[in-house]
């Protein structure tokens, strides 16, 4: 047996999930997602895993398996499949979401049977999560079986058709005790909250792909006699898809457009709004900040955050909460009322699942390092031998070779996408943007008369500082380097030594 399990993203971080299962002759990809961009990644809309490792094994690649339709698992699909013409195997709802991204994809909707890709066999294992048609993947090579179960709130080990040798399991809530609440509890709480409101609009924000939550909110709205208004492109698209597939049962008359809602009384409306992580260009951000002309939050309105806060989104979300509250809007979060239950299994459920599966090897996935570490401890408590609990982070590879375990590193990293022009940026370009934002730009111009002019952007020099820079240029050591390089080096040295700044230096004529 010779199986390599590689992590190109999603372990040691939240998001950008991508794994590779590889034998000497075959390989399958599991998921290819994006990660939320950091506010300090100026102009970056999404971040994808670096897939350069795949070029070295392109003749082995057989298929891409998508576990479910969340963007942190499918958001990089188009980029991946534009480089590698591979068939996709996934659930029905995920297929519909992918088809919206591109009609040219070779998508196969999975059935309860065995699929064969070279010397790798695959079965899809049904699981429950906050989005329909979520699956784990059982991957078998040379009689050795792995269960890859990333996002899940519940899964029945009794449905497994074979003994699992290696279990890779969702670590998101490995530090959180199981609360025991269900989506039905959230539905009832939303109904109570909606019933308590006699006036004003209700704005509820959650992940657009959380179809169960959308259904709960719609049910509560209809029961109290309010119409539902979807706001945001992803919200409108996914809600429409869920309704067409019968995943949400609602009379079409209970869903109204933003244009029609504008003419209705506030007490008649519930808005389902995308942007629960405070994304700067999202529907929620533009509404809460007052940028929308047609719809603004006002005193008497209610804003419900029916989602968890992803690490890194705190600043954006807090900004929106403050903006809404300044307008007199009441805000309810998961700490205030039962408006959210996690789509990920907690500690008790994780431990019970590991014990029921009883794998020889255990690899925690899908989480920051603290989640992975806590999950490893749970697995040991559940009966897995300490030496068989293996840690794998992005850029790492575990090779299971007969009874040996070998750790390798593979090419990995991040690819940044500037969505406004579809530009692909590397790490150096993002670093340059950060540098410019922090320390500004200095342009050294060579004038036709032989003089030199200095221009600064993002900060202003005093007259003395400008004279000092010019003196440095005039008194520079002459060498054989091109004049442009000489000038850039002198100016850079001055700013670093005298002003503790590292502006971007550009020399032009």
Tab-separated table of C-alpha atoms in Angstrom:
chain	number	residue	atom	x	y	z
A	1	UNK	CA	0.000	0.000	0.000
A	2	UNK	CA	1.360	3.412	-1.008
A	3	UNK	CA	-1.034	6.336	-0.518
A	4	UNK	CA	-0.154	10.028	-0.294
A	5	UNK	CA	-2.582	12.464	1.346
A	6	UNK	CA	-1.716	16.085	0.579
A	7	UNK	CA	-3.253	19.257	1.991
A	8	UNK	CA	-3.127	22.232	-0.356
A	9	UNK	CA	-5.318	24.312	1.954
A	10	UNK	CA	-7.754	24.145	4.865
A	11	UNK	CA	-5.653	22.781	7.730
A	12	UNK	CA	-4.116	25.283	10.094
A	13	UNK	CA	-6.537	27.887	8.724
A	14	UNK	CA	-10.262	28.419	8.216
A	15	UNK	CA	-11.272	28.106	4.560
A	16	UNK	CA	-9.537	27.352	1.253
A	17	UNK	CA	-10.100	23.610	1.701
A	18	UNK	CA	-8.338	21.391	-0.819
A	19	UNK	CA	-6.943	17.865	-0.478
A	20	UNK	CA	-5.356	15.353	-2.798
A	21	UNK	CA	-5.335	11.548	-2.551
A	22	UNK	CA	-2.585	10.039	-4.677
A	23	UNK	CA	-1.242	6.589	-5.525
A	24	UNK	CA	1.721	5.891	-7.836
A	25	UNK	CA	-0.669	5.884	-10.839
A	26	UNK	CA	-3.842	7.817	-9.908
A	27	UNK	CA	-5.021	10.868	-7.984
A	28	UNK	CA	-8.300	12.537	-7.031
A	29	UNK	CA	-8.861	16.043	-5.695
A	30	UNK	CA	-11.284	16.611	-2.822
A	31	UNK	CA	-12.694	20.173	-2.792
A	32	UNK	CA	-11.111	23.408	-3.966
A	33	UNK	CA	-12.316	26.387	-1.968
A	34	UNK	CA	-11.559	30.010	-1.245
A	35	UNK	CA	-10.808	31.829	1.983
A	36	UNK	CA	-12.254	35.142	3.144
A	37	UNK	CA	-9.950	37.993	2.178
A	38	UNK	CA	-8.343	39.984	4.971
A	39	UNK	CA	-9.099	43.736	5.144
A	40	UNK	CA	-5.314	44.255	5.024
A	41	UNK	CA	-5.138	42.484	1.641
A	42	UNK	CA	-5.978	45.675	-0.183
A	43	UNK	CA	-8.252	45.133	-3.179
A	44	UNK	CA	-8.228	41.333	-2.829
A	45	UNK	CA	-11.659	39.726	-3.171
A	46	UNK	CA	-10.806	36.075	-2.717
A	47	UNK	CA	-7.856	33.827	-1.943
A	48	UNK	CA	-7.345	30.429	-3.583
A	49	UNK	CA	-4.902	27.605	-2.919
A	50	UNK	CA	-1.755	27.417	-5.021
A	51	UNK	CA	-2.247	24.393	-7.293
A	52	UNK	CA	1.253	24.296	-8.786
A	53	UNK	CA	1.881	20.833	-7.265
A	54	UNK	CA	-0.804	19.392	-9.538
A	55	UNK	CA	1.120	20.221	-12.714
A	56	UNK	CA	3.755	17.667	-11.763
A	57	UNK	CA	1.152	14.884	-11.486
A	58	UNK	CA	-1.336	16.025	-14.147
A	59	UNK	CA	-1.262	12.654	-15.917
A	60	UNK	CA	-2.436	10.979	-12.699
A	61	UNK	CA	-5.416	13.287	-12.068
A	62	UNK	CA	-8.739	11.500	-12.577
A	63	UNK	CA	-11.513	13.577	-10.964
A	64	UNK	CA	-12.549	16.322	-8.561
A	65	UNK	CA	-14.881	15.348	-5.706
A	66	UNK	CA	-16.842	18.135	-4.026
A	67	UNK	CA	-18.234	17.372	-0.579
A	68	UNK	CA	-20.757	20.248	-0.533
A	69	UNK	CA	-21.501	23.671	-1.964
A	70	UNK	CA	-19.994	26.153	0.506
A	71	UNK	CA	-17.564	28.597	-1.089
A	72	UNK	CA	-14.704	27.513	1.161
A	73	UNK	CA	-14.998	24.150	-0.620
A	74	UNK	CA	-16.094	25.040	-4.194
A	75	UNK	CA	-15.023	28.694	-4.617
A	76	UNK	CA	-11.835	27.758	-6.495
A	77	UNK	CA	-13.526	25.280	-8.826
A	78	UNK	CA	-13.487	27.457	-11.945
A	79	UNK	CA	-9.801	28.323	-11.586
A	80	UNK	CA	-8.881	24.667	-10.994
A	81	UNK	CA	-10.952	23.331	-13.866
A	82	UNK	CA	-9.747	25.981	-16.288
A	83	UNK	CA	-6.283	24.483	-15.789
A	84	UNK	CA	-7.248	20.791	-15.614
A	85	UNK	CA	-10.102	19.343	-17.646
A	86	UNK	CA	-11.428	16.931	-15.038
A	87	UNK	CA	-14.867	15.464	-14.372
A	88	UNK	CA	-16.695	16.595	-11.230
A	89	UNK	CA	-18.544	14.235	-8.892
A	90	UNK	CA	-20.824	15.780	-6.287
A	91	UNK	CA	-24.358	16.078	-4.891
A	92	UNK	CA	-27.347	17.542	-6.724
A	93	UNK	CA	-27.511	20.904	-4.944
A	94	UNK	CA	-23.755	21.462	-5.216
A	95	UNK	CA	-24.020	20.625	-8.914
A	96	UNK	CA	-26.668	23.340	-9.357
A	97	UNK	CA	-24.429	25.913	-7.649
A	98	UNK	CA	-21.455	24.926	-9.810
A	99	UNK	CA	-23.533	25.090	-12.990
A	100	UNK	CA	-24.336	28.696	-12.154
A	101	UNK	CA	-20.599	29.414	-12.113
A	102	UNK	CA	-20.101	27.788	-15.519
A	103	UNK	CA	-22.255	25.785	-17.911
A	104	UNK	CA	-19.163	24.117	-19.406
A	105	UNK	CA	-18.303	21.887	-16.458
A	106	UNK	CA	-18.456	18.091	-16.713
A	107	UNK	CA	-20.621	17.428	-13.640
A	108	UNK	CA	-21.767	14.013	-12.484
A	109	UNK	CA	-24.402	13.799	-9.741
A	110	UNK	CA	-23.435	11.030	-7.350
A	111	UNK	CA	-25.469	7.959	-6.494
A	112	UNK	CA	-25.064	5.370	-3.685
A	113	UNK	CA	-22.555	3.222	-5.558
A	114	UNK	CA	-18.821	2.629	-5.982
A	115	UNK	CA	-16.887	4.836	-8.416
A	116	UNK	CA	-13.522	3.786	-9.819
A	117	UNK	CA	-10.737	6.187	-10.856
A	118	UNK	CA	-7.727	4.151	-11.920
A	119	UNK	CA	-6.641	2.200	-8.848
A	120	UNK	CA	-8.671	4.452	-6.513
A	121	UNK	CA	-12.257	3.575	-5.570
A	122	UNK	CA	-14.676	6.121	-4.101
A	123	UNK	CA	-17.995	5.996	-2.265
A	124	UNK	CA	-19.995	9.029	-1.132
A	125	UNK	CA	-21.098	8.954	2.506
A	126	UNK	CA	-24.198	11.077	3.359
A	127	UNK	CA	-23.884	13.624	6.161
A	128	UNK	CA	-25.873	16.505	7.607
A	129	UNK	CA	-24.635	20.081	7.443
A	130	UNK	CA	-26.139	23.543	6.979
A	131	UNK	CA	-26.391	23.051	3.220
A	132	UNK	CA	-28.214	20.253	1.342
A	133	UNK	CA	-26.469	17.294	-0.258
A	134	UNK	CA	-23.409	17.217	1.981
A	135	UNK	CA	-21.202	14.145	1.741
A	136	UNK	CA	-18.131	12.577	3.192
A	137	UNK	CA	-15.939	10.643	0.782
A	138	UNK	CA	-14.662	7.109	1.347
A	139	UNK	CA	-11.472	6.666	-0.678
A	140	UNK	CA	-10.023	3.179	-1.094
A	141	UNK	CA	-6.604	2.345	-2.555
A	142	UNK	CA	-5.046	-1.132	-2.470
A	143	UNK	CA	-7.516	-2.220	0.205
A	144	UNK	CA	-6.696	0.751	2.480
A	145	UNK	CA	-9.698	3.000	3.171
A	146	UNK	CA	-9.908	6.668	4.190
A	147	UNK	CA	-13.040	8.550	5.221
A	148	UNK	CA	-12.741	12.255	4.410
A	149	UNK	CA	-15.529	14.042	6.322
A	150	UNK	CA	-14.966	17.785	6.387
A	151	UNK	CA	-18.063	19.849	7.265
A	152	UNK	CA	-20.771	17.961	9.149
A	153	UNK	CA	-23.111	18.316	12.105
A	154	UNK	CA	-24.241	14.682	12.145
A	155	UNK	CA	-23.361	11.489	10.302
A	156	UNK	CA	-24.379	7.894	10.954
A	157	UNK	CA	-21.396	5.495	11.143
A	158	UNK	CA	-23.857	2.631	10.580
A	159	UNK	CA	-24.125	3.755	6.928
A	160	UNK	CA	-20.473	2.988	6.264
A	161	UNK	CA	-20.116	-0.082	4.061
A	162	UNK	CA	-16.555	-0.960	5.071
A	163	UNK	CA	-13.987	-0.699	7.865
A	164	UNK	CA	-12.226	2.688	7.873
A	165	UNK	CA	-8.431	2.612	8.256
A	166	UNK	CA	-7.830	6.374	8.271
A	167	UNK	CA	-10.336	9.024	9.375
A	168	UNK	CA	-9.965	12.692	8.358
A	169	UNK	CA	-12.529	14.692	10.323
A	170	UNK	CA	-13.923	18.227	10.662
A	171	UNK	CA	-12.168	20.048	13.533
A	172	UNK	CA	-14.132	23.328	13.486
A	173	UNK	CA	-15.864	22.747	16.822
A	174	UNK	CA	-13.228	20.559	18.456
A	175	UNK	CA	-12.870	23.210	21.184
A	176	UNK	CA	-16.654	23.646	21.645
A	177	UNK	CA	-18.959	21.458	23.664
A	178	UNK	CA	-22.005	20.087	21.866
A	179	UNK	CA	-24.998	22.283	22.762
A	180	UNK	CA	-27.755	19.848	21.847
A	181	UNK	CA	-29.885	22.407	19.994
A	182	UNK	CA	-31.255	21.786	16.497
A	183	UNK	CA	-32.459	23.883	13.593
A	184	UNK	CA	-36.031	23.342	14.811
A	185	UNK	CA	-35.082	25.163	18.026
A	186	UNK	CA	-33.788	28.093	15.979
A	187	UNK	CA	-36.986	28.098	13.916
A	188	UNK	CA	-39.096	28.387	17.060
A	189	UNK	CA	-36.894	31.134	18.506
A	190	UNK	CA	-37.105	33.147	15.295
A	191	UNK	CA	-40.888	32.822	15.418
A	192	UNK	CA	-40.870	34.152	18.991
A	193	UNK	CA	-38.665	37.097	18.036
A	194	UNK	CA	-40.751	37.934	14.974
A	195	UNK	CA	-43.943	37.685	17.047
A	196	UNK	CA	-42.560	40.204	19.535
A	197	UNK	CA	-42.162	42.866	16.868
A	198	UNK	CA	-45.267	44.942	16.254
A	199	UNK	CA	-43.589	47.417	13.928
A	200	UNK	CA	-40.414	48.107	11.995
A	201	UNK	CA	-38.641	45.931	9.491
A	202	UNK	CA	-36.709	42.800	10.384
A	203	UNK	CA	-33.347	42.235	8.712
A	204	UNK	CA	-31.902	38.737	9.114
A	205	UNK	CA	-28.425	37.990	7.818
A	206	UNK	CA	-26.868	34.560	7.475
A	207	UNK	CA	-24.786	32.634	4.976
A	208	UNK	CA	-26.753	32.550	1.731
A	209	UNK	CA	-25.937	28.851	1.376
A	210	UNK	CA	-27.458	27.978	4.770
A	211	UNK	CA	-30.658	26.727	3.155
A	212	UNK	CA	-32.028	25.290	6.398
A	213	UNK	CA	-31.734	28.698	8.080
A	214	UNK	CA	-33.398	30.441	5.162
A	215	UNK	CA	-36.259	27.977	5.482
A	216	UNK	CA	-36.537	28.642	9.230
A	217	UNK	CA	-36.653	32.406	8.715
A	218	UNK	CA	-39.216	32.168	5.933
A	219	UNK	CA	-41.412	29.875	8.024
A	220	UNK	CA	-41.322	32.320	10.951
A	221	UNK	CA	-42.046	35.289	8.678
A	222	UNK	CA	-45.057	33.642	7.035
A	223	UNK	CA	-46.469	32.569	10.416
A	224	UNK	CA	-46.502	36.190	11.650
A	225	UNK	CA	-47.899	37.532	8.374
A	226	UNK	CA	-44.765	39.183	6.962
A	227	UNK	CA	-43.472	39.001	3.397
A	228	UNK	CA	-39.885	37.950	2.690
A	229	UNK	CA	-37.484	40.122	0.694
A	230	UNK	CA	-34.198	38.526	-0.481
A	231	UNK	CA	-31.371	41.091	-0.662
A	232	UNK	CA	-28.022	40.383	-2.275
A	233	UNK	CA	-27.137	38.520	-5.456
A	234	UNK	CA	-26.084	35.296	-3.725
A	235	UNK	CA	-29.153	35.344	-1.473
A	236	UNK	CA	-31.530	35.743	-4.413
A	237	UNK	CA	-29.744	33.072	-6.446
A	238	UNK	CA	-29.499	30.387	-3.765
A	239	UNK	CA	-32.980	30.996	-2.382
A	240	UNK	CA	-34.382	30.711	-5.902
A	241	UNK	CA	-32.444	27.494	-6.520
A	242	UNK	CA	-33.606	25.973	-3.220
A	243	UNK	CA	-37.235	26.808	-4.019
A	244	UNK	CA	-37.002	25.332	-7.535
A	245	UNK	CA	-35.550	22.105	-6.120
A	246	UNK	CA	-38.246	21.883	-3.449
A	247	UNK	CA	-35.770	22.301	-0.590
A	248	UNK	CA	-37.752	25.250	0.768
A	249	UNK	CA	-41.534	25.042	0.694
A	250	UNK	CA	-43.122	28.492	0.411
A	251	UNK	CA	-45.877	30.149	-1.571
A	252	UNK	CA	-44.301	32.355	-4.217
A	253	UNK	CA	-46.615	35.197	-3.157
A	254	UNK	CA	-44.827	35.358	0.193
A	255	UNK	CA	-41.567	36.346	-1.532
A	256	UNK	CA	-41.474	39.932	-2.829
A	257	UNK	CA	-38.867	41.930	-4.708
A	258	UNK	CA	-36.979	44.857	-3.128
A	259	UNK	CA	-38.774	47.165	-5.548
A	260	UNK	CA	-42.214	45.996	-4.395
A	261	UNK	CA	-41.133	46.019	-0.739
A	262	UNK	CA	-40.256	49.708	-1.036
A	263	UNK	CA	-43.986	50.496	-1.279
A	264	UNK	CA	-45.025	48.276	1.659
A	265	UNK	CA	-45.303	49.033	5.368
A	266	UNK	CA	-42.183	48.244	7.457
A	267	UNK	CA	-44.196	45.960	9.741
A	268	UNK	CA	-45.012	43.724	6.758
A	269	UNK	CA	-41.434	42.839	5.853
A	270	UNK	CA	-38.578	40.494	6.698
A	271	UNK	CA	-35.382	41.000	4.696
A	272	UNK	CA	-33.005	38.069	4.169
A	273	UNK	CA	-29.667	39.776	3.581
A	274	UNK	CA	-26.307	38.389	2.462
A	275	UNK	CA	-23.071	39.605	4.034
A	276	UNK	CA	-23.164	38.164	7.555
A	277	UNK	CA	-19.361	38.411	7.838
A	278	UNK	CA	-19.403	42.138	7.121
A	279	UNK	CA	-17.883	41.838	3.648
A	280	UNK	CA	-17.361	45.470	2.543
A	281	UNK	CA	-19.302	45.226	-0.738
A	282	UNK	CA	-22.081	42.949	0.517
A	283	UNK	CA	-25.766	43.823	0.643
A	284	UNK	CA	-25.702	44.110	4.435
A	285	UNK	CA	-22.695	46.448	4.424
A	286	UNK	CA	-24.245	48.853	1.941
A	287	UNK	CA	-27.603	48.854	3.773
A	288	UNK	CA	-26.220	49.197	7.325
A	289	UNK	CA	-23.793	51.963	6.325
A	290	UNK	CA	-26.527	53.959	4.583
A	291	UNK	CA	-24.983	53.693	1.120
A	292	UNK	CA	-28.176	52.296	-0.423
A	293	UNK	CA	-30.554	54.989	-1.612
A	294	UNK	CA	-33.603	52.763	-1.874
A	295	UNK	CA	-33.271	51.056	1.507
A	296	UNK	CA	-31.783	52.362	4.738
A	297	UNK	CA	-32.002	51.005	8.268
A	298	UNK	CA	-33.855	53.339	10.611
A	299	UNK	CA	-34.920	53.500	14.243
A	300	UNK	CA	-37.407	50.748	15.048
A	301	UNK	CA	-35.800	48.186	12.717
A	302	UNK	CA	-34.289	44.913	13.959
A	303	UNK	CA	-31.083	43.306	12.673
A	304	UNK	CA	-30.477	39.603	13.464
A	305	UNK	CA	-27.079	37.976	12.891
A	306	UNK	CA	-28.116	34.335	12.428
A	307	UNK	CA	-24.633	32.952	11.852
A	308	UNK	CA	-21.308	32.322	13.523
A	309	UNK	CA	-18.457	34.787	13.275
A	310	UNK	CA	-15.550	33.488	11.232
A	311	UNK	CA	-12.141	34.393	12.741
A	312	UNK	CA	-10.822	37.498	10.991
A	313	UNK	CA	-14.260	39.005	10.346
A	314	UNK	CA	-14.670	40.620	13.765
A	315	UNK	CA	-13.651	44.133	12.733
A	316	UNK	CA	-15.969	44.264	9.730
A	317	UNK	CA	-18.944	42.848	11.629
A	318	UNK	CA	-18.447	45.164	14.611
A	319	UNK	CA	-18.302	48.126	12.253
A	320	UNK	CA	-21.681	47.166	10.766
A	321	UNK	CA	-23.222	46.615	14.200
A	322	UNK	CA	-22.062	50.043	15.324
A	323	UNK	CA	-23.353	51.624	12.112
A	324	UNK	CA	-26.770	50.012	12.566
A	325	UNK	CA	-27.041	50.894	16.253
A	326	UNK	CA	-26.188	54.533	15.549
A	327	UNK	CA	-29.321	54.585	13.429
A	328	UNK	CA	-31.407	53.308	16.315
A	329	UNK	CA	-31.535	49.706	15.091
A	330	UNK	CA	-31.787	46.876	17.622
A	331	UNK	CA	-29.224	44.117	17.015
A	332	UNK	CA	-29.554	40.476	18.094
A	333	UNK	CA	-26.638	38.044	17.875
A	334	UNK	CA	-26.195	34.391	18.769
A	335	UNK	CA	-24.982	35.337	22.256
A	336	UNK	CA	-28.281	37.162	22.898
A	337	UNK	CA	-30.880	34.658	21.686
A	338	UNK	CA	-30.910	31.192	20.094
A	339	UNK	CA	-30.730	32.495	16.521
A	340	UNK	CA	-27.974	30.150	15.365
A	341	UNK	CA	-26.892	26.546	15.760
A	342	UNK	CA	-23.635	25.370	14.310
A	343	UNK	CA	-23.433	23.225	11.209
A	344	UNK	CA	-20.405	21.495	12.751
A	345	UNK	CA	-20.334	18.699	15.305
A	346	UNK	CA	-19.143	19.602	18.816
A	347	UNK	CA	-16.647	17.808	21.047
A	348	UNK	CA	-19.019	15.162	22.358
A	349	UNK	CA	-20.329	14.245	18.930
A	350	UNK	CA	-16.844	14.195	17.421
A	351	UNK	CA	-15.530	11.884	20.129
A	352	UNK	CA	-18.506	9.539	19.757
A	353	UNK	CA	-18.080	9.409	15.974
A	354	UNK	CA	-14.365	8.620	16.225
A	355	UNK	CA	-15.061	5.872	18.760
A	356	UNK	CA	-17.771	4.353	16.549
A	357	UNK	CA	-15.582	4.352	13.423
A	358	UNK	CA	-12.496	3.168	15.365
A	359	UNK	CA	-9.900	3.986	12.689
A	360	UNK	CA	-6.284	2.910	12.850
A	361	UNK	CA	-5.107	6.399	11.835
A	362	UNK	CA	-6.677	9.769	12.577
A	363	UNK	CA	-5.968	13.108	10.833
A	364	UNK	CA	-7.795	16.240	12.044
A	365	UNK	CA	-8.720	18.629	9.212
A	366	UNK	CA	-10.720	21.824	8.636
A	367	UNK	CA	-9.612	24.256	11.331
A	368	UNK	CA	-6.903	26.426	12.790
A	369	UNK	CA	-4.009	24.679	14.524
A	370	UNK	CA	-5.664	25.034	17.937
A	371	UNK	CA	-8.706	23.174	16.571
A	372	UNK	CA	-6.545	20.446	15.028
A	373	UNK	CA	-4.582	20.009	18.262
A	374	UNK	CA	-7.744	19.788	20.393
A	375	UNK	CA	-9.235	17.288	17.955
A	376	UNK	CA	-6.130	15.110	18.117
A	377	UNK	CA	-6.513	14.930	21.911
A	378	UNK	CA	-10.162	13.939	21.480
A	379	UNK	CA	-9.173	11.129	19.137
A	380	UNK	CA	-6.676	9.793	21.673
A	381	UNK	CA	-9.409	9.868	24.327
A	382	UNK	CA	-11.683	8.027	21.875
A	383	UNK	CA	-9.193	5.163	21.619
A	384	UNK	CA	-6.891	5.977	18.710
A	385	UNK	CA	-3.240	5.318	19.515
A	386	UNK	CA	-1.270	8.517	20.145
A	387	UNK	CA	1.337	7.662	17.489
A	388	UNK	CA	-1.453	7.065	14.959
A	389	UNK	CA	-2.959	10.564	15.386
A	390	UNK	CA	-1.210	12.438	12.602
A	391	UNK	CA	-1.018	16.208	12.152
A	392	UNK	CA	-1.265	17.647	8.647
A	393	UNK	CA	-1.225	21.341	7.737
A	394	UNK	CA	-1.497	23.182	4.446
A	395	UNK	CA	1.581	22.419	2.367
A	396	UNK	CA	2.061	19.078	4.072
A	397	UNK	CA	1.820	15.533	2.780
A	398	UNK	CA	1.457	12.279	4.666
A	399	UNK	CA	2.591	9.139	2.854
A	400	UNK	CA	1.180	5.898	4.225
A	401	UNK	CA	3.516	3.198	2.972
A	402	UNK	CA	2.639	-0.254	4.279
A	403	UNK	CA	3.181	0.215	8.046
A	404	UNK	CA	5.373	3.337	7.682
A	405	UNK	CA	4.255	6.968	7.905
A	406	UNK	CA	6.386	9.517	6.029
A	407	UNK	CA	5.938	13.289	6.224
A	408	UNK	CA	6.736	15.375	3.143
A	409	UNK	CA	6.313	18.989	2.075
A	410	UNK	CA	4.789	20.025	-1.242
A	411	UNK	CA	4.661	23.341	-3.134
A	412	UNK	CA	1.805	25.337	-1.647
A	413	UNK	CA	0.683	28.842	-0.884
A	414	UNK	CA	-1.999	31.327	-1.805
A	415	UNK	CA	-3.203	32.933	-5.012
A	416	UNK	CA	-4.969	36.277	-4.623
A	417	UNK	CA	-7.790	37.419	-6.903
A	418	UNK	CA	-8.660	41.060	-7.514
A	419	UNK	CA	-12.220	40.590	-8.705
A	420	UNK	CA	-12.612	44.043	-10.207
A	421	UNK	CA	-10.510	43.047	-13.178
A	422	UNK	CA	-10.128	39.327	-12.609
A	423	UNK	CA	-6.435	39.856	-11.887
A	424	UNK	CA	-4.371	37.121	-10.297
A	425	UNK	CA	-1.872	38.394	-7.751
A	426	UNK	CA	1.036	36.638	-6.114
A	427	UNK	CA	2.362	37.166	-2.596
A	428	UNK	CA	4.804	39.872	-3.724
A	429	UNK	CA	2.028	41.964	-5.287
A	430	UNK	CA	-0.065	41.805	-2.107
A	431	UNK	CA	3.015	42.687	-0.029
A	432	UNK	CA	3.622	45.682	-2.289
A	433	UNK	CA	0.037	46.865	-1.774
A	434	UNK	CA	0.494	46.640	1.985
A	435	UNK	CA	3.783	48.512	1.725
A	436	UNK	CA	2.187	51.305	-0.321
A	437	UNK	CA	-0.742	51.577	2.099
A	438	UNK	CA	1.592	51.785	5.106
A	439	UNK	CA	4.506	53.875	3.801
A	440	UNK	CA	3.287	55.519	0.597
A	441	UNK	CA	5.007	56.058	-2.754
A	442	UNK	CA	7.972	58.180	-3.790
A	443	UNK	CA	8.420	59.044	-7.464
A	444	UNK	CA	11.827	60.317	-8.600
A	445	UNK	CA	11.526	62.098	-11.952
A	446	UNK	CA	14.462	62.734	-14.285
A	447	UNK	CA	13.634	66.020	-16.053
A	448	UNK	CA	14.793	66.880	-19.603
A	449	UNK	CA	17.146	69.615	-18.320
A	450	UNK	CA	18.992	67.109	-16.154
A	451	UNK	CA	17.311	68.184	-12.932
A	452	UNK	CA	15.665	65.736	-10.545
A	453	UNK	CA	12.167	66.198	-9.065
A	454	UNK	CA	10.679	64.359	-6.116
A	455	UNK	CA	6.976	63.547	-5.633
A	456	UNK	CA	5.430	61.770	-2.640
A	457	UNK	CA	2.019	60.094	-2.367
A	458	UNK	CA	0.419	59.080	0.926
A	459	UNK	CA	2.565	61.425	3.038
A	460	UNK	CA	4.200	64.862	2.793
A	461	UNK	CA	7.866	65.763	3.307
A	462	UNK	CA	8.918	68.933	5.098
A	463	UNK	CA	11.044	71.357	3.091
A	464	UNK	CA	14.114	70.300	5.102
A	465	UNK	CA	13.475	66.596	4.492
A	466	UNK	CA	13.097	67.195	0.767
A	467	UNK	CA	16.380	69.166	0.687
A	468	UNK	CA	18.094	66.363	2.593
A	469	UNK	CA	16.894	63.748	0.076
A	470	UNK	CA	18.131	65.847	-2.832
A	471	UNK	CA	21.523	66.240	-1.143
A	472	UNK	CA	21.738	62.473	-0.717
A	473	UNK	CA	21.031	62.070	-4.433
A	474	UNK	CA	23.602	64.706	-5.457
A	475	UNK	CA	26.303	63.292	-3.160
A	476	UNK	CA	25.642	59.667	-4.013
A	477	UNK	CA	28.452	57.243	-4.775
A	478	UNK	CA	28.681	56.770	-8.528
A	479	UNK	CA	28.939	53.148	-9.690
A	480	UNK	CA	28.347	51.168	-12.846
A	481	UNK	CA	24.700	50.400	-12.096
A	482	UNK	CA	22.066	52.044	-14.309
A	483	UNK	CA	21.137	55.553	-13.150
A	484	UNK	CA	17.576	54.476	-12.264
A	485	UNK	CA	18.897	51.806	-9.894
A	486	UNK	CA	21.367	54.229	-8.296
A	487	UNK	CA	18.651	56.787	-7.573
A	488	UNK	CA	16.212	54.201	-6.198
A	489	UNK	CA	18.871	52.777	-3.891
A	490	UNK	CA	19.875	56.204	-2.511
A	491	UNK	CA	16.293	57.321	-1.893
A	492	UNK	CA	15.351	54.012	-0.304
A	493	UNK	CA	18.345	54.186	2.040
A	494	UNK	CA	17.506	57.747	3.108
A	495	UNK	CA	13.869	56.977	3.959
A	496	UNK	CA	14.769	53.824	5.863
A	497	UNK	CA	17.631	55.379	7.847
A	498	UNK	CA	16.309	58.879	8.498
A	499	UNK	CA	12.518	58.468	8.549
A	500	UNK	CA	12.041	54.755	9.381
A	501	UNK	CA	9.806	54.424	6.315
A	502	UNK	CA	9.917	51.980	3.440
A	503	UNK	CA	7.903	53.639	0.682
A	504	UNK	CA	7.603	52.130	-2.760
A	505	UNK	CA	10.234	53.869	-4.918
A	506	UNK	CA	9.600	54.523	-8.615
A	507	UNK	CA	12.069	56.291	-10.932
A	508	UNK	CA	10.820	57.676	-14.232
A	509	UNK	CA	11.909	60.112	-16.927
